[in-house]
Amino acid sequence: MTQETIKIQLNNIREYFNRSTRPLEEKHSAFAPREGTFTVADQVAHVAQTIEWFFDSAFAGTWRMDWEEMDKEVRAVKSLTAARSWFDRAVDKAIQAAEKHTAEEWASFFPPNPIMGEAPRYAIISAIVDHTAHHRGALTVYQRLLGLTPPMPYMEM
């Protein structure tokens, strides 16, 4: 996978996520379907954090796995605006990281690890696409519960 392909994928992730969550507003930040579940702001912050997590781990040789602390970081975000800013920074940072490594480096395999196994480093892109799509779907349900109509993520209608 080339740097350019990774950048295209990341820009698509951003576009689809932003488009499909566009009806959500700051006033929806604290909405959660049940007590203890992620709020709207938490969902977006979690997506941002996970993009950073994958890219930070891609060449670090280790995976951050302090789940409780990571959950606290996400749940500390109370504003959808702040969460969206984090998401945009995470995608921008990922694009910069994509550019720093050659196609050969992206094709090199992870050492044995409990997250991605011994897969090529570019496999994080598929994982990010899947993870982000999962949370887009959850936020679509949140929108429906709020009486909103979520748009199609892939194109303007």
Tab-separated table of C-alpha atoms in Angstrom:
chain	number	residue	atom	x	y	z
A	1	MET	CA	0.000	0.000	0.000
A	2	THR	CA	1.471	3.330	-1.026
A	3	GLN	CA	1.550	6.521	0.980
A	4	GLU	CA	-0.897	8.040	-1.500
A	5	THR	CA	-3.366	5.168	-1.080
A	6	ILE	CA	-3.193	5.517	2.700
A	7	LYS	CA	-3.823	9.254	2.427
A	8	ILE	CA	-6.830	8.654	0.155
A	9	GLN	CA	-8.241	6.147	2.631
A	10	LEU	CA	-7.766	8.557	5.532
A	11	ASN	CA	-9.420	11.401	3.653
A	12	ASN	CA	-12.335	9.093	2.813
A	13	ILE	CA	-12.639	8.107	6.473
A	14	ARG	CA	-12.831	11.779	7.414
A	15	GLU	CA	-15.332	12.632	4.700
A	16	TYR	CA	-17.652	9.693	5.417
A	17	PHE	CA	-17.500	10.192	9.182
A	18	ASN	CA	-18.139	13.928	9.021
A	19	ARG	CA	-20.922	13.614	6.469
A	20	SER	CA	-22.755	10.828	8.289
A	21	THR	CA	-22.566	12.623	11.643
A	22	ARG	CA	-23.296	16.126	10.311
A	23	PRO	CA	-26.804	16.394	11.874
A	24	LEU	CA	-25.309	16.061	15.347
A	25	GLU	CA	-24.842	19.417	17.038
A	26	GLU	CA	-23.126	20.651	20.171
A	27	LYS	CA	-26.435	20.396	22.052
A	28	HIS	CA	-26.314	16.611	21.458
A	29	SER	CA	-22.860	16.213	23.053
A	30	ALA	CA	-24.077	14.550	26.250
A	31	PHE	CA	-26.702	12.283	24.676
A	32	ALA	CA	-26.276	8.573	25.353
A	33	PRO	CA	-28.941	5.913	24.855
A	34	ARG	CA	-28.338	4.437	28.299
A	35	GLU	CA	-26.435	5.411	31.408
A	36	GLY	CA	-22.842	4.263	31.224
A	37	THR	CA	-22.671	4.084	27.428
A	38	PHE	CA	-20.657	6.486	25.341
A	39	THR	CA	-22.182	9.885	24.744
A	40	VAL	CA	-22.145	11.461	21.297
A	41	ALA	CA	-18.974	13.347	22.249
A	42	ASP	CA	-17.430	10.172	23.668
A	43	GLN	CA	-18.110	8.241	20.447
A	44	VAL	CA	-16.339	10.861	18.331
A	45	ALA	CA	-13.471	11.202	20.818
A	46	HIS	CA	-13.045	7.421	20.887
A	47	VAL	CA	-12.775	7.305	17.091
A	48	ALA	CA	-10.128	10.051	17.200
A	49	GLN	CA	-8.201	8.332	19.957
A	50	THR	CA	-8.256	5.023	18.103
A	51	ILE	CA	-6.896	6.534	14.894
A	52	GLU	CA	-4.023	8.009	16.909
A	53	TRP	CA	-3.551	4.706	18.734
A	54	PHE	CA	-3.159	2.716	15.523
A	55	PHE	CA	-0.758	5.201	13.950
A	56	ASP	CA	1.245	5.708	17.144
A	57	SER	CA	1.630	1.933	17.400
A	58	ALA	CA	2.384	1.224	13.743
A	59	PHE	CA	6.114	1.797	14.095
A	60	ALA	CA	6.544	2.055	17.870
A	61	GLY	CA	7.145	-1.619	18.505
A	62	THR	CA	4.535	-1.652	21.255
A	63	TRP	CA	0.809	-1.124	21.733
A	64	ARG	CA	-0.654	1.098	24.426
A	65	MET	CA	-3.036	-1.155	26.329
A	66	ASP	CA	-4.041	0.783	29.438
A	67	TRP	CA	-7.742	0.557	28.538
A	68	GLU	CA	-9.057	2.188	31.716
A	69	GLU	CA	-6.885	5.269	31.264
A	70	MET	CA	-7.788	5.489	27.588
A	71	ASP	CA	-11.489	5.272	28.507
A	72	LYS	CA	-11.025	8.111	31.016
A	73	GLU	CA	-9.406	10.261	28.325
A	74	VAL	CA	-12.367	9.725	26.017
A	75	ARG	CA	-15.019	10.281	28.686
A	76	ALA	CA	-13.313	13.517	29.745
A	77	VAL	CA	-14.387	15.046	26.425
A	78	LYS	CA	-17.736	16.719	27.077
A	79	SER	CA	-18.059	18.791	23.907
A	80	LEU	CA	-18.869	17.477	20.448
A	81	THR	CA	-16.943	20.429	19.029
A	82	ALA	CA	-13.857	19.402	21.009
A	83	ALA	CA	-14.289	15.772	19.960
A	84	ARG	CA	-14.616	16.753	16.296
A	85	SER	CA	-11.448	18.860	16.610
A	86	TRP	CA	-9.622	15.862	18.077
A	87	PHE	CA	-10.890	13.714	15.199
A	88	ASP	CA	-9.624	16.201	12.594
A	89	ARG	CA	-6.245	16.467	14.344
A	90	ALA	CA	-6.003	12.667	14.490
A	91	VAL	CA	-6.657	12.303	10.756
A	92	ASP	CA	-4.203	15.119	9.950
A	93	LYS	CA	-1.572	13.490	12.164
A	94	ALA	CA	-2.216	10.114	10.496
A	95	ILE	CA	-1.764	11.653	7.042
A	96	GLN	CA	1.547	13.131	8.171
A	97	ALA	CA	2.605	9.742	9.545
A	98	ALA	CA	1.631	8.067	6.265
A	99	GLU	CA	3.920	10.433	4.395
A	100	LYS	CA	6.861	9.734	6.728
A	101	HIS	CA	7.108	6.070	5.778
A	102	THR	CA	7.778	4.435	2.437
A	103	ALA	CA	5.572	1.798	0.819
A	104	GLU	CA	8.218	-0.748	1.800
A	105	GLU	CA	8.023	0.316	5.442
A	106	TRP	CA	4.214	0.095	5.373
A	107	ALA	CA	4.523	-3.400	3.867
A	108	SER	CA	6.913	-4.550	6.591
A	109	PHE	CA	5.382	-6.866	9.164
A	110	PHE	CA	4.615	-6.124	12.777
A	111	PRO	CA	6.611	-8.179	15.226
A	112	PRO	CA	4.421	-10.624	17.188
A	113	ASN	CA	1.804	-8.643	19.111
A	114	PRO	CA	-1.674	-9.164	20.613
A	115	ILE	CA	-3.493	-6.593	18.447
A	116	MET	CA	-2.655	-7.052	14.768
A	117	GLY	CA	-0.564	-10.188	14.873
A	118	GLU	CA	2.256	-10.483	12.381
A	119	ALA	CA	0.442	-8.529	9.664
A	120	PRO	CA	1.841	-5.846	7.381
A	121	ARG	CA	1.743	-2.439	9.007
A	122	TYR	CA	-0.654	-1.140	6.359
A	123	ALA	CA	-3.290	-3.502	7.833
A	124	ILE	CA	-4.031	-0.761	10.353
A	125	ILE	CA	-5.840	1.115	7.569
A	126	SER	CA	-8.450	-1.625	7.191
A	127	ALA	CA	-8.805	-1.799	10.953
A	128	ILE	CA	-9.365	1.976	11.130
A	129	VAL	CA	-11.891	1.850	8.286
A	130	ASP	CA	-13.832	-0.923	10.058
A	131	HIS	CA	-13.646	0.713	13.464
A	132	THR	CA	-14.716	4.111	12.178
A	133	ALA	CA	-17.589	2.572	10.195
A	134	HIS	CA	-18.751	0.780	13.336
A	135	HIS	CA	-18.945	4.062	15.239
A	136	ARG	CA	-20.578	5.858	12.307
A	137	GLY	CA	-23.262	3.211	12.559
A	138	ALA	CA	-23.644	3.695	16.297
A	139	LEU	CA	-23.931	7.443	15.804
A	140	THR	CA	-26.570	6.836	13.146
A	141	VAL	CA	-28.631	5.014	15.774
A	142	TYR	CA	-28.048	7.890	18.194
A	143	GLN	CA	-29.316	10.312	15.539
A	144	ARG	CA	-32.464	8.257	15.014
A	145	LEU	CA	-33.063	8.187	18.792
A	146	LEU	CA	-32.736	11.984	18.757
A	147	GLY	CA	-35.310	12.249	15.966
A	148	LEU	CA	-32.720	13.188	13.353
A	149	THR	CA	-32.286	11.737	9.884
A	150	PRO	CA	-28.719	10.632	9.242
A	151	PRO	CA	-27.452	11.278	5.710
A	152	MET	CA	-25.819	8.709	3.485
A	153	PRO	CA	-22.102	8.747	4.346
A	154	TYR	CA	-20.764	8.162	0.833
A	155	MET	CA	-22.354	10.876	-1.219
A	156	GLU	CA	-24.527	13.944	-1.005
A	157	MET	CA	-28.136	13.206	-1.860
